[in-house]
Coordinates of C-alpha atoms in Angstrom, one line a residue:
X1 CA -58.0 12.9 -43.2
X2 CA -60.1 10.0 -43.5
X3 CA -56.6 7.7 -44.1
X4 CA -54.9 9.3 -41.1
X5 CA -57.9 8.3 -39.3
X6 CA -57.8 5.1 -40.1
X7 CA -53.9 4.4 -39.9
X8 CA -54.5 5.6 -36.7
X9 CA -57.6 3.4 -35.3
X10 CA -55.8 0.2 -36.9
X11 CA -52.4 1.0 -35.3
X12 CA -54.4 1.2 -32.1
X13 CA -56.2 -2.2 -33.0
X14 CA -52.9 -3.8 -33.5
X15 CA -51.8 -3.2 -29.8
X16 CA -54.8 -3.6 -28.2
X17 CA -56.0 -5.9 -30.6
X18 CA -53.3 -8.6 -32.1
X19 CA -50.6 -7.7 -29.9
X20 CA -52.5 -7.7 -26.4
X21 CA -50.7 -11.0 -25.3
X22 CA -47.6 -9.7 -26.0
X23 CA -48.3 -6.9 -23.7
X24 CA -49.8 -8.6 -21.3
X25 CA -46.8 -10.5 -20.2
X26 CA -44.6 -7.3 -20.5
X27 CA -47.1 -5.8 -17.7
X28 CA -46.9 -9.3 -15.6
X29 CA -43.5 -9.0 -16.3
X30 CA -43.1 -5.6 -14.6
X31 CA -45.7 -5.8 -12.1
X32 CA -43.2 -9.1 -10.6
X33 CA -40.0 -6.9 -10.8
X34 CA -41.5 -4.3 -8.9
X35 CA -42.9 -7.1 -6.5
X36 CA -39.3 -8.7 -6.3
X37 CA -37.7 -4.9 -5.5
X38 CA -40.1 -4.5 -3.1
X39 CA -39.8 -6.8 -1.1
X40 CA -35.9 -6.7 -1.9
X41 CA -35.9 -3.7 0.4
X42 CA -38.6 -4.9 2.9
X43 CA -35.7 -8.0 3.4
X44 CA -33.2 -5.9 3.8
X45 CA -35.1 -4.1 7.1
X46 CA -35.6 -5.7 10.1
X47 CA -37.6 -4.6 13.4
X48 CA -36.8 -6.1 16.5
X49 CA -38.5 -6.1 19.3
X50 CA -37.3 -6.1 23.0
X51 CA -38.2 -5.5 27.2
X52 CA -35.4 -3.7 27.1
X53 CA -32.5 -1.2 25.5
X54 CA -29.4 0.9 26.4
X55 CA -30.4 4.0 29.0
X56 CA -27.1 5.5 26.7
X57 CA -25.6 5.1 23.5
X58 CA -22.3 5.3 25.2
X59 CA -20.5 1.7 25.0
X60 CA -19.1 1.7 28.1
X61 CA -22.1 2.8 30.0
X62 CA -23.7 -1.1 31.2
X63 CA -23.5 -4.4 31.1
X64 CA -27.3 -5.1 30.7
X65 CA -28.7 -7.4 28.0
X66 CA -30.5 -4.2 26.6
X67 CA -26.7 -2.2 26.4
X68 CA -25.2 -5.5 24.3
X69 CA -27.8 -5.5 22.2
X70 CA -26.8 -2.4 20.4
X71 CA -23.0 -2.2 21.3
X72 CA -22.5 -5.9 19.7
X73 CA -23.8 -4.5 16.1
X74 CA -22.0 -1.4 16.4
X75 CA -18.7 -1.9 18.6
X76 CA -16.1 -4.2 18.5
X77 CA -13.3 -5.9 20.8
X78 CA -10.0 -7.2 20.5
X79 CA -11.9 -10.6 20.6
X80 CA -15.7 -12.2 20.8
X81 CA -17.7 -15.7 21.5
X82 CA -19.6 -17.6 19.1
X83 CA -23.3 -19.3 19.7
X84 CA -21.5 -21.5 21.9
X85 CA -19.1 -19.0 23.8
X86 CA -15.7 -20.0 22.2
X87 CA -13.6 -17.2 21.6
X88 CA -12.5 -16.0 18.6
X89 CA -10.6 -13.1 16.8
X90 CA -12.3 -9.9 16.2
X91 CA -10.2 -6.8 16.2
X92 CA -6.9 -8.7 17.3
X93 CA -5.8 -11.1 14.5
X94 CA -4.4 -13.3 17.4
X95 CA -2.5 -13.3 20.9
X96 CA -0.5 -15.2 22.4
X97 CA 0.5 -15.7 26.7
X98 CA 3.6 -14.0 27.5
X99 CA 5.5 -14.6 30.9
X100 CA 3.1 -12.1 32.4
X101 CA 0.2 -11.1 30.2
X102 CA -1.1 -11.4 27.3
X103 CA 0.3 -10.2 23.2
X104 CA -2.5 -9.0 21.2
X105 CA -2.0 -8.6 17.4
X106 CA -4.3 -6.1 15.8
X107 CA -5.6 -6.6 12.3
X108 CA -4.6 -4.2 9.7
X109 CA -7.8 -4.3 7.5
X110 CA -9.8 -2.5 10.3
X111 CA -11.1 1.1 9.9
X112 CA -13.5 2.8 12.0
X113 CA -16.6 4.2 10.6
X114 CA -15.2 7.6 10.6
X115 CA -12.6 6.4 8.2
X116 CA -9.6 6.7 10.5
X117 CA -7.5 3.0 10.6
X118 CA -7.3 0.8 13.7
X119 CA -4.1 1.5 16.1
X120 CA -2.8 0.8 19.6
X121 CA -3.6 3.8 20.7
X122 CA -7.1 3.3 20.4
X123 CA -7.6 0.2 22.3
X124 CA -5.3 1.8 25.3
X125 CA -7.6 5.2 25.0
X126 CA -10.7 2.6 25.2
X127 CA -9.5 0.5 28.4
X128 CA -9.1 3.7 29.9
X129 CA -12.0 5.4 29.5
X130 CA -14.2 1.9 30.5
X131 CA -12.2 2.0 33.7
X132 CA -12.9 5.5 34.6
X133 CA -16.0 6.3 33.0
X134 CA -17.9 8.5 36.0
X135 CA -21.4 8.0 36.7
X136 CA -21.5 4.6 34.8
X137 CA -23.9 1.8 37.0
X138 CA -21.8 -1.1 35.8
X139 CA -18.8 -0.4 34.1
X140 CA -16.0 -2.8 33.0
X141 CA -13.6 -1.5 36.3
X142 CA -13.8 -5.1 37.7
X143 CA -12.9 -6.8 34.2
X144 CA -9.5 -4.5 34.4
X145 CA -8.8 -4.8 38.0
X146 CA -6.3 -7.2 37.4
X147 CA -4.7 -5.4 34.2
X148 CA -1.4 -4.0 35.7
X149 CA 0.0 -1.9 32.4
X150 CA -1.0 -1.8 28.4
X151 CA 2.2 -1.5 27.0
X152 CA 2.3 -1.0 22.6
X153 CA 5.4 -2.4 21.0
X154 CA 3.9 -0.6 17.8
X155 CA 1.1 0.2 16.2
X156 CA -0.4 -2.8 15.9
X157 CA 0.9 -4.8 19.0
X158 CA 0.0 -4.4 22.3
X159 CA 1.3 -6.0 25.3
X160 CA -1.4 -6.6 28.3
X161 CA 0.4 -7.1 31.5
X162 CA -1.7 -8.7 34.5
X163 CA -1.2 -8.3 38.1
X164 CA -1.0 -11.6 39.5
X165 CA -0.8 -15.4 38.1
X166 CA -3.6 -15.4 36.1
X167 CA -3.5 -18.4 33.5
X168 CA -7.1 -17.3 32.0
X169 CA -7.7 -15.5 28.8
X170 CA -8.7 -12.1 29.9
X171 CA -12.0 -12.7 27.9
X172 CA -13.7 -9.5 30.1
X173 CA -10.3 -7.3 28.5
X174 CA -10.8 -8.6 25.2
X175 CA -14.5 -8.1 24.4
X176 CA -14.7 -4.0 26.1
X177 CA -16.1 -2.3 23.0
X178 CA -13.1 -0.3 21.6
X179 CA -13.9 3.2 20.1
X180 CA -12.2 5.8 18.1
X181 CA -9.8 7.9 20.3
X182 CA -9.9 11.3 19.6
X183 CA -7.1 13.2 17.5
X184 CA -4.3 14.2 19.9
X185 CA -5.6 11.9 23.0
X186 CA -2.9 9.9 24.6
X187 CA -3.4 7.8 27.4
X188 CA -1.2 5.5 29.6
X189 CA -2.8 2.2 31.3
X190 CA -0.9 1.9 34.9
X191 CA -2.1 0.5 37.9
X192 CA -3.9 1.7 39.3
X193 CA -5.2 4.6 37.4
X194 CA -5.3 6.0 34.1
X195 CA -3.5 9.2 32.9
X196 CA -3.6 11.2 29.8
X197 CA -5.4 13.9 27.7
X198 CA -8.2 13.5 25.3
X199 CA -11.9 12.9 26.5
X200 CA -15.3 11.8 24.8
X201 CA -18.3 12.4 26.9
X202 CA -21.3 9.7 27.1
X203 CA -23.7 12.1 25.3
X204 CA -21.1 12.5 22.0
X205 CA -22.1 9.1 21.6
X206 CA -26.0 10.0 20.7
X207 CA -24.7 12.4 17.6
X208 CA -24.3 9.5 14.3
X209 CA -21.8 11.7 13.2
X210 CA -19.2 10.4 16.0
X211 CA -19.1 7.6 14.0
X212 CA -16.6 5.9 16.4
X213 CA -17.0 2.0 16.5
X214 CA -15.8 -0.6 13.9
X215 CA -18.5 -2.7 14.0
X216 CA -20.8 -3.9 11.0
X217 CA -23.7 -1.3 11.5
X218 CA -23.8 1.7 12.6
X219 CA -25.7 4.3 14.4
X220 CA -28.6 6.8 12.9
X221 CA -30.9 7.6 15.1
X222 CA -31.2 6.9 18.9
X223 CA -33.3 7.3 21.7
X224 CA -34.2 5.1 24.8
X225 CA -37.1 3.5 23.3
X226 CA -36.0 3.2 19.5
X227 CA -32.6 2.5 18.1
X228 CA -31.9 3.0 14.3
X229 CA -28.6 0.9 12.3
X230 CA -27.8 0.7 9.1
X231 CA -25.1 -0.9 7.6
X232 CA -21.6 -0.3 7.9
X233 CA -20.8 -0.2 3.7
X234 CA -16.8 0.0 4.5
X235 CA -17.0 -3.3 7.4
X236 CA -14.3 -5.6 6.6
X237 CA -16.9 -8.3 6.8
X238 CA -19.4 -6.9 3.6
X239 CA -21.8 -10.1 4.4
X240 CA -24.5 -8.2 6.7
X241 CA -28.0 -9.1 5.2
X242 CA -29.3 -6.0 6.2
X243 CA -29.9 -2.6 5.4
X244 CA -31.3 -0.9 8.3
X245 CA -32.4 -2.5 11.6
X246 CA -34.9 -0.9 14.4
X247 CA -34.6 -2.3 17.9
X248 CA -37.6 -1.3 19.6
X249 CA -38.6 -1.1 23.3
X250 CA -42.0 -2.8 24.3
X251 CA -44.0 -3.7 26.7
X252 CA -45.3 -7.4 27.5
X253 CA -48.5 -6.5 25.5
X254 CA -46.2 -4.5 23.0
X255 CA -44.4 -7.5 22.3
X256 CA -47.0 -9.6 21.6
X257 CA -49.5 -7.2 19.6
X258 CA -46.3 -6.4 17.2
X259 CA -45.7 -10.3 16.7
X260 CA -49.3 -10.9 15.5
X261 CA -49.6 -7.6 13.6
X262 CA -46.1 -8.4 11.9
X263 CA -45.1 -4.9 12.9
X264 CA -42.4 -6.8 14.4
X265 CA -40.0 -8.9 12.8
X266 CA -38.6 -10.5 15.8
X267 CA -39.5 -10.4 19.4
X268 CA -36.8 -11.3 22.4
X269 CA -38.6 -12.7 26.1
X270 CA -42.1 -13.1 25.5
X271 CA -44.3 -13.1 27.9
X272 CA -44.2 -16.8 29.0
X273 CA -47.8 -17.0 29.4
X274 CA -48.9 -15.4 26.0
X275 CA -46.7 -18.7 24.0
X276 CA -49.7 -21.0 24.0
X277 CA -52.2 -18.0 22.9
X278 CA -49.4 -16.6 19.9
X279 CA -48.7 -20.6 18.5
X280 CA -51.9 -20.9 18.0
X281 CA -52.4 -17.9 15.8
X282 CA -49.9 -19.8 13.6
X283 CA -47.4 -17.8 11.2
X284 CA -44.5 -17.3 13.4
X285 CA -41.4 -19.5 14.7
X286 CA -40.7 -20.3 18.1
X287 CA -37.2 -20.8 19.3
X288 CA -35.8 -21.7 22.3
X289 CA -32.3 -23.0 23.5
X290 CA -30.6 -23.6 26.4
X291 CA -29.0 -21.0 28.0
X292 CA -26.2 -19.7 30.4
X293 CA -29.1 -18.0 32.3
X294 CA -29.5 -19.4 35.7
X295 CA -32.5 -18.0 38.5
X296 CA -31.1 -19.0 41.8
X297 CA -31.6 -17.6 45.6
X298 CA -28.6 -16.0 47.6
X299 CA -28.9 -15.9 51.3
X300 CA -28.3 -12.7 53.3
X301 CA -25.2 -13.5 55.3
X302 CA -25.2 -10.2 57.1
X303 CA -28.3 -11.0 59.2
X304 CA -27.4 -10.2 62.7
X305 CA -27.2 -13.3 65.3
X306 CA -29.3 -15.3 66.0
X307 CA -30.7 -16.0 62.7
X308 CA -32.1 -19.6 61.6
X309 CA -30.3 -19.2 58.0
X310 CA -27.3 -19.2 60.4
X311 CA -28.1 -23.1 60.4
X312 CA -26.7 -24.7 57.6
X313 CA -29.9 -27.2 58.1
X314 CA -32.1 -24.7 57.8
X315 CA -30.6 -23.8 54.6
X316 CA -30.6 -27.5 53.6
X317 CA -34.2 -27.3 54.3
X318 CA -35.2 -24.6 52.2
X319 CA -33.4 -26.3 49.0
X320 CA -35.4 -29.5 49.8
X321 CA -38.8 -27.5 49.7
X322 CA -38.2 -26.2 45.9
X323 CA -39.3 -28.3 43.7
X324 CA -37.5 -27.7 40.5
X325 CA -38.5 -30.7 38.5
X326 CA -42.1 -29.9 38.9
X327 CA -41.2 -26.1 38.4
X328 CA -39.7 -27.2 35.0
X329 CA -42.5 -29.3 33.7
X330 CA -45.7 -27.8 35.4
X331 CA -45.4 -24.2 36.0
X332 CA -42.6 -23.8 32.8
X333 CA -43.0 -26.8 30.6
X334 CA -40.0 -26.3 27.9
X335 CA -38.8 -23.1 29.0
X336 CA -36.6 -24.0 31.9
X337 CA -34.2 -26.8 33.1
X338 CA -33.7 -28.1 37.1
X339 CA -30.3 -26.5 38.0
X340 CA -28.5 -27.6 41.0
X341 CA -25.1 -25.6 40.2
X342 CA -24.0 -23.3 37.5
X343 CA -22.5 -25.4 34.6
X344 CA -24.6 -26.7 32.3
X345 CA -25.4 -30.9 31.6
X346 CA -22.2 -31.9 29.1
X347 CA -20.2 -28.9 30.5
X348 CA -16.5 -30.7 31.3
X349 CA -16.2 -28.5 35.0
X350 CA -19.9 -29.4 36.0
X351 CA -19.6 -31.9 38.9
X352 CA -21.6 -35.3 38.7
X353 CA -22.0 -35.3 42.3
X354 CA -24.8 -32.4 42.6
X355 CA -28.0 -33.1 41.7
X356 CA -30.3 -30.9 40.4
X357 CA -32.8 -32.1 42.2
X358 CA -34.0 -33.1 45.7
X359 CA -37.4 -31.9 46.3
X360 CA -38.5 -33.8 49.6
X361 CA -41.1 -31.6 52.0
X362 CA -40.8 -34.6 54.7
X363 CA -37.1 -34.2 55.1
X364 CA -37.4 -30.2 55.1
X365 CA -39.7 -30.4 58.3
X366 CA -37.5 -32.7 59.8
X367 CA -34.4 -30.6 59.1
X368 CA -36.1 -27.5 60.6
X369 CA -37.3 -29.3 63.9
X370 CA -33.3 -30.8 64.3
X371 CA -32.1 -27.3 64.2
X372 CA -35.1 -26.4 66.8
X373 CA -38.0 -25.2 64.6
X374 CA -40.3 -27.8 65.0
X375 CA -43.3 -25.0 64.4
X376 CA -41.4 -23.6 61.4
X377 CA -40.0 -20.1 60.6
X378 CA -40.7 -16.8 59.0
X379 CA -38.6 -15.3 56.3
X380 CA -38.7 -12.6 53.7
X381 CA -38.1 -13.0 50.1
X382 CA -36.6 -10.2 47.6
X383 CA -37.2 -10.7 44.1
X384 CA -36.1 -8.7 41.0
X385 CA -38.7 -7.6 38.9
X386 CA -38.4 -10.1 36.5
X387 CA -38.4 -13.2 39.2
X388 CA -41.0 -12.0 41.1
X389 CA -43.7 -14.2 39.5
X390 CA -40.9 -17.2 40.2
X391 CA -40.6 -15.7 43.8
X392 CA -44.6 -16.3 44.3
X393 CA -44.2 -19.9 43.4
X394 CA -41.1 -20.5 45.2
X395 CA -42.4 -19.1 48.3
X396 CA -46.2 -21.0 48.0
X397 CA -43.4 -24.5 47.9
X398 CA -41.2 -23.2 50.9
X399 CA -44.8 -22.6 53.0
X400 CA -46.0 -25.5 52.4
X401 CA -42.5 -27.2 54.2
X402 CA -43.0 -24.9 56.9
X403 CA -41.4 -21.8 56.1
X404 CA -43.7 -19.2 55.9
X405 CA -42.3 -17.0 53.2
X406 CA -43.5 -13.5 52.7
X407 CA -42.7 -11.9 48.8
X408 CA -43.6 -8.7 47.9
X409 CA -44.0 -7.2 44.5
X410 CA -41.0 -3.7 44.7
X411 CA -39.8 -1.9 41.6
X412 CA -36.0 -2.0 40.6
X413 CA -35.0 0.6 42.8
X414 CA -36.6 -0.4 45.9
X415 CA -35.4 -3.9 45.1
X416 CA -31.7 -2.4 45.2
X417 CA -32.9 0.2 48.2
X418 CA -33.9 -3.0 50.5
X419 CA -30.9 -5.0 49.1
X420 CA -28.8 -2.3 50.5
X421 CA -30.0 -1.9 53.5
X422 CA -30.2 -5.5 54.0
X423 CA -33.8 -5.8 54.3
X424 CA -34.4 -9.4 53.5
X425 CA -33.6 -13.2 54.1
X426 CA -33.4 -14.6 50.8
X427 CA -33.2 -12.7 47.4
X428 CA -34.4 -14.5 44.2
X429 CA -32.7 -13.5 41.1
X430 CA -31.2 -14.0 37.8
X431 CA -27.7 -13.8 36.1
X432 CA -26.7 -14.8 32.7
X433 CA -22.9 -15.9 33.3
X434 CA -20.0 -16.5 31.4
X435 CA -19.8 -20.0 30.4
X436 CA -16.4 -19.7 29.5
X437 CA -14.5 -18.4 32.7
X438 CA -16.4 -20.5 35.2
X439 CA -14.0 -19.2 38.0
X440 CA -15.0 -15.9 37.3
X441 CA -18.6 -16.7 37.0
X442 CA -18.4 -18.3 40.4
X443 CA -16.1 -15.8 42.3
X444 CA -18.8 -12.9 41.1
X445 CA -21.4 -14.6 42.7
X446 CA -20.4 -16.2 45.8
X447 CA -16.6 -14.9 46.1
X448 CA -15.5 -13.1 49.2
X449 CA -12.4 -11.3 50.1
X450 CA -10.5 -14.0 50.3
X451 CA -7.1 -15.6 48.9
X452 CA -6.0 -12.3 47.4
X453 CA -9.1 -11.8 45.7
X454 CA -12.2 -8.8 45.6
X455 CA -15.8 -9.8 46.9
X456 CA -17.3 -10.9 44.1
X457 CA -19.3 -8.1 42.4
X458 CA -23.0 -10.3 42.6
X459 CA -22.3 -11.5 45.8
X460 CA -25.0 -9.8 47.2
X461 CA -25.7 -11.8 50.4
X462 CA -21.9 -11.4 51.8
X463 CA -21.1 -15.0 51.5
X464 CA -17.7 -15.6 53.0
X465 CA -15.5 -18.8 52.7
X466 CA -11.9 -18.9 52.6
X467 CA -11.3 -22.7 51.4
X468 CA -14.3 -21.7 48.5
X469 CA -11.8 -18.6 47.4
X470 CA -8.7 -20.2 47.5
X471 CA -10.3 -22.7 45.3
X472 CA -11.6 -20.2 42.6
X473 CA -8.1 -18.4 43.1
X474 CA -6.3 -21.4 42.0
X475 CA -8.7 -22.2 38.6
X476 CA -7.5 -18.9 37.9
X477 CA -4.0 -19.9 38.1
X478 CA -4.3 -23.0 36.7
X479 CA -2.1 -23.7 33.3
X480 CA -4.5 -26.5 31.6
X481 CA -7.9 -26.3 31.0
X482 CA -7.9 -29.9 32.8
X483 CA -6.7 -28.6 35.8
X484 CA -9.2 -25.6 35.8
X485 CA -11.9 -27.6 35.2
X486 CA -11.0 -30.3 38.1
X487 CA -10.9 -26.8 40.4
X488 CA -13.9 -25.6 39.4
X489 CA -16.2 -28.8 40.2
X490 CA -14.3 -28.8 43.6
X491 CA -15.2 -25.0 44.5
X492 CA -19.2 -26.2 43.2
X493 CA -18.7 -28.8 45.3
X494 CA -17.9 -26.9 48.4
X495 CA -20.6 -24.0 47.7
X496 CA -23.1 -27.3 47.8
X497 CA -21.9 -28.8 50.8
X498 CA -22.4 -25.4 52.8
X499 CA -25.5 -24.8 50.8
X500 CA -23.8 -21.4 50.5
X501 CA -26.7 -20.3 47.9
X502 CA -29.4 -22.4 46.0
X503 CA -29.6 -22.9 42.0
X504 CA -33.0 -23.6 41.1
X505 CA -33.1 -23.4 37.3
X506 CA -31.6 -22.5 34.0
X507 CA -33.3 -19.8 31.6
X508 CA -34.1 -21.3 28.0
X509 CA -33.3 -17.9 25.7
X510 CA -37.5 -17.6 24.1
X511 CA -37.8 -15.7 20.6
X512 CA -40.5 -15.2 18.4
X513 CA -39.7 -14.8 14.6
X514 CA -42.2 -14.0 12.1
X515 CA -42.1 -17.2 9.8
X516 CA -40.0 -15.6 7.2
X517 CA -37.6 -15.2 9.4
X518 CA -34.6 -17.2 10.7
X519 CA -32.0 -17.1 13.5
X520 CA -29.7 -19.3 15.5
X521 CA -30.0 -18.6 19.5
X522 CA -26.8 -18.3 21.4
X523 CA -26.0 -19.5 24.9
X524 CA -25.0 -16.2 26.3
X525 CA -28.7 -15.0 24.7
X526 CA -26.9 -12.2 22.9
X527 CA -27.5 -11.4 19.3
X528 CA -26.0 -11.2 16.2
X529 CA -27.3 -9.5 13.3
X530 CA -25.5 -11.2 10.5
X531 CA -27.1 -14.7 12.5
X532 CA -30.2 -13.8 11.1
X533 CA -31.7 -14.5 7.2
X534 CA -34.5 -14.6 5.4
X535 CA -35.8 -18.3 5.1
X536 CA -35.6 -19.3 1.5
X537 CA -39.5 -20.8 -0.3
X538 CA -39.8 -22.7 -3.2
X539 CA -41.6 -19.9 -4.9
X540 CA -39.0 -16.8 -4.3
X541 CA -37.9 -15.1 -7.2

């Protein structure tokens, strides 16, 4: 007994005793690996945090910054934009113009996430159902008002037939998020309606079983306020640094608190004035980047006669009170950019003739007594919820030139309740446009039923000029990007000349990344998951 004892206190002596080194690294050794493999999976989640999300999980629902968000991870098109809005092949291969249209090639390697492979059929069942989807606030009609016919050679080739002369690539066609068409749906694309059998309802969308986009994550969980992705394991495309992603509705304060908590990963539109307070806190990134976001102010055109806006010097009045250079380094110092037309500085169809700025207060007063208000006017200014704070500013400028302005604080639907009913004088607002069909970008804003052409969509105001439509209409007939671009500065040129609207600034896209964290803004603001990493430190395992 007494030498089993004692084997038994020296075999404990030798690995507590001799051997304790040894050990000791085994245990540091482990107590790293575990380290390593957890925060192996905490990299491979990612929270985001946002103003805004999709009202539905259905694709074709909106158009909202919120709605792209989640359909850009999850849904896919025949073709996308990079950072810097050139297009590029997604679900088509490649396309080529046809005498009337447009070939689209499909690629072969696709499969949606219910396993079923990528056909003709599905893209035709898509377009339909974006056209006609009922009860939709902004669905993708306009984009395929001019489609005439979808017409599929075979499986893989589809043949998109437009209605006029259209030289543009139908980049509004090609980037509709295309979805799974149920078994036994047929559908045929005529003008200028749809027809066939087969129907998915908005709410199917909300089951994760549906499983019916191609895109690199997919849905788990969804609700207005919190989204749930994970990665799509069968993606053509096996890159995505992710394993599950949560985009999260906040608040202003929401935003901010998860930031400096690190609840958050990554936050998108920061409240402008909490920047100053969250830098100093330190342990985040800031990144900003120039942006096809533009605030500008549309005139209300229906205003019964006689109306002062009627003037065109009254409107040249009102653009010489604004400011925007001191708007862009006083009141938003890095955040915005003076903007006297849509295209961005460098852009080859912005004109060199328009400034983008001409703040003079003298010459406003002047203008207003030549057209017979030497004691000023009155006007009333809408404002969107999110350019209200601008409005207050704008209108304290445009006061102090003598035009009283009067801006009050509405919610979204009485903004679109007084918009309607045409309650207002000038409306302050924000679009982010499509850098890379300018004439589409400016017919939706200022075009009216001219030249064979729809009111444009965001023309709110009613603006109306023939020679400004037949200008837009022939960019998009125009057969070299030379020629487009010549058309386009012209048609700027006009809307200046008539002051049809005024530009006052472009957006800078604002995120906030925890300092782990990196990501490459885009122009068109939108986000791409597989755009964001983990940044790499000298002492990662």
């Amino acid at each position: 007994m007494m030498v089993s004892s004692g084997r038994v206190r020296l075999e404990r002596q030798g690995v507590w005793g001799a051997d304790r080194p040894r050990l000791s690294l085994i245990w540091t050794l482990t107590f790293l690996l575990v380290l390593f493999l957890a925060s192996s999976v905490s990299a491979a989640e990612l929270r985001i945090g946002a103003p805004d999300l999709p009202r539905s999980p259905d694709p074709h629902y909106g158009l909202n910054w919120g709605d792209r968000l989640y359909y850009n991870q999850v849904y896919e098109g025949l073709a996308e934009t990079d950072g810097h809005t050139k297009v590029l092949p997604a679900l088509a291969e490649s396309w080529e113009r046809t005498d009337d249209g447009w070939l689209f090639r499909l690629r072969r390697d696709v499969r949606f996430q219910n396993g079923r492979p990528l056909t003709t059929r599905d893209v035709i069942f898509s377009l339909c159902r974006a056209r006609n989807l009922p009860d939709a606030p902004r669905t993708f009609a306009k984009a395929l008002g001019n489609v005439g016919a979808l017409t599929p050679l075979d499986s893989h080739h589809l043949l998109v037939r437009l209605l006029d002369g259209d030289q543009r690539f139908p980049l509004g066609v090609a980037t509709i998020p295309v979805v799974s068409a149920p078994v036994g749906a047929q559908w045929r694309f005529a003008s200028p309606d749809c027809e066939g059998t087969g129907h998915i309802d908005s709410a199917a969308f909300a089951d994760p079983s549906l499983r019916a986009g191609t895109g690199p994550y997919q849905m788990t969980e969804f609700t207005t306020d919190r989204v749930v992705l994970s990665r799509n394991p069968n993606h053509r495309d096996n890159r995505q640094p992710w394993a599950q992603v949560e985009l999260l509705r906040l608040t202003e304060s929401g935003l901010i608190r998860g930031i400096l908590d690190r609840s958050v990963d990554i936050v998108y539109a920061p409240p402008l004035a909490a920047m100053e307070f969250v830098d100093a806190k330190g342990g985040v990134n800031f990144h900003l980047m120039s942006s096809t976001s533009i605030t500008f102010l549309q005139f209300n055109w229906r205003t019964p006669a006689p109306s002062p806006l009627q003037d065109v010097r009254v409107r040249e009045a009102i653009r010489r009170a604004i400011p925007r250079d001191v708007l862009s380094r006083r009141f938003m110092p890095g955040l915005v950019t003076p903007a006297g037309q849509v295209a961005l500085p460098g852009a080859p169809d912005r004109s060199p003739s328009i400034p983008d700025d001409e703040y003079d207060p003298t010459a406003a007063r002047r203008l207003l007594a030549e057209a017979g208000y030497p004691e000023g006017i009155s006007i009333r200014m809408l404002a969107s919820p999110s350019q209200y704070k601008v409005a207050k500013i704008l209108a304290l400028f445009l006061t102090k030139a003598g035009i009283t302005t009067d801006v009050r604080e509405d919610t979204a639907d009485q903004v679109v309740a007084r918009r309607r009913a045409g309650d207002y004088d000038l409306y302050c607002l924000g679009r982010i446009y499509n850098a890379a069909d300018m004439p589409e970008t400016l017919h939706t804003l200022l075009g009216g039923p001219g030249a064979g052409l729809l009111a444009g969509d965001r023309n709110y105001g009613g603006y109306a000029d023939l020679a400004f439509d037949r200008l837009v209409a022939d960019a998009r007939a125009a057969r070299t990007e030379r020629a487009r671009d010549m058309l386009v500065r012209k048609a700027a040129e006009r809307a200046y000349a008539n002051v049809a609207w005024i530009p006052v600034f472009h957006t800078k896209s604002a995120w906030i990344t925890q300092s782990r964290v990196r990501m490459q803004p885009r122009l068109d603001r939108s986000l791409r998951l597989n755009e964001i990493s983990l940044v790499e430190t000298a002492g990662s395992l």
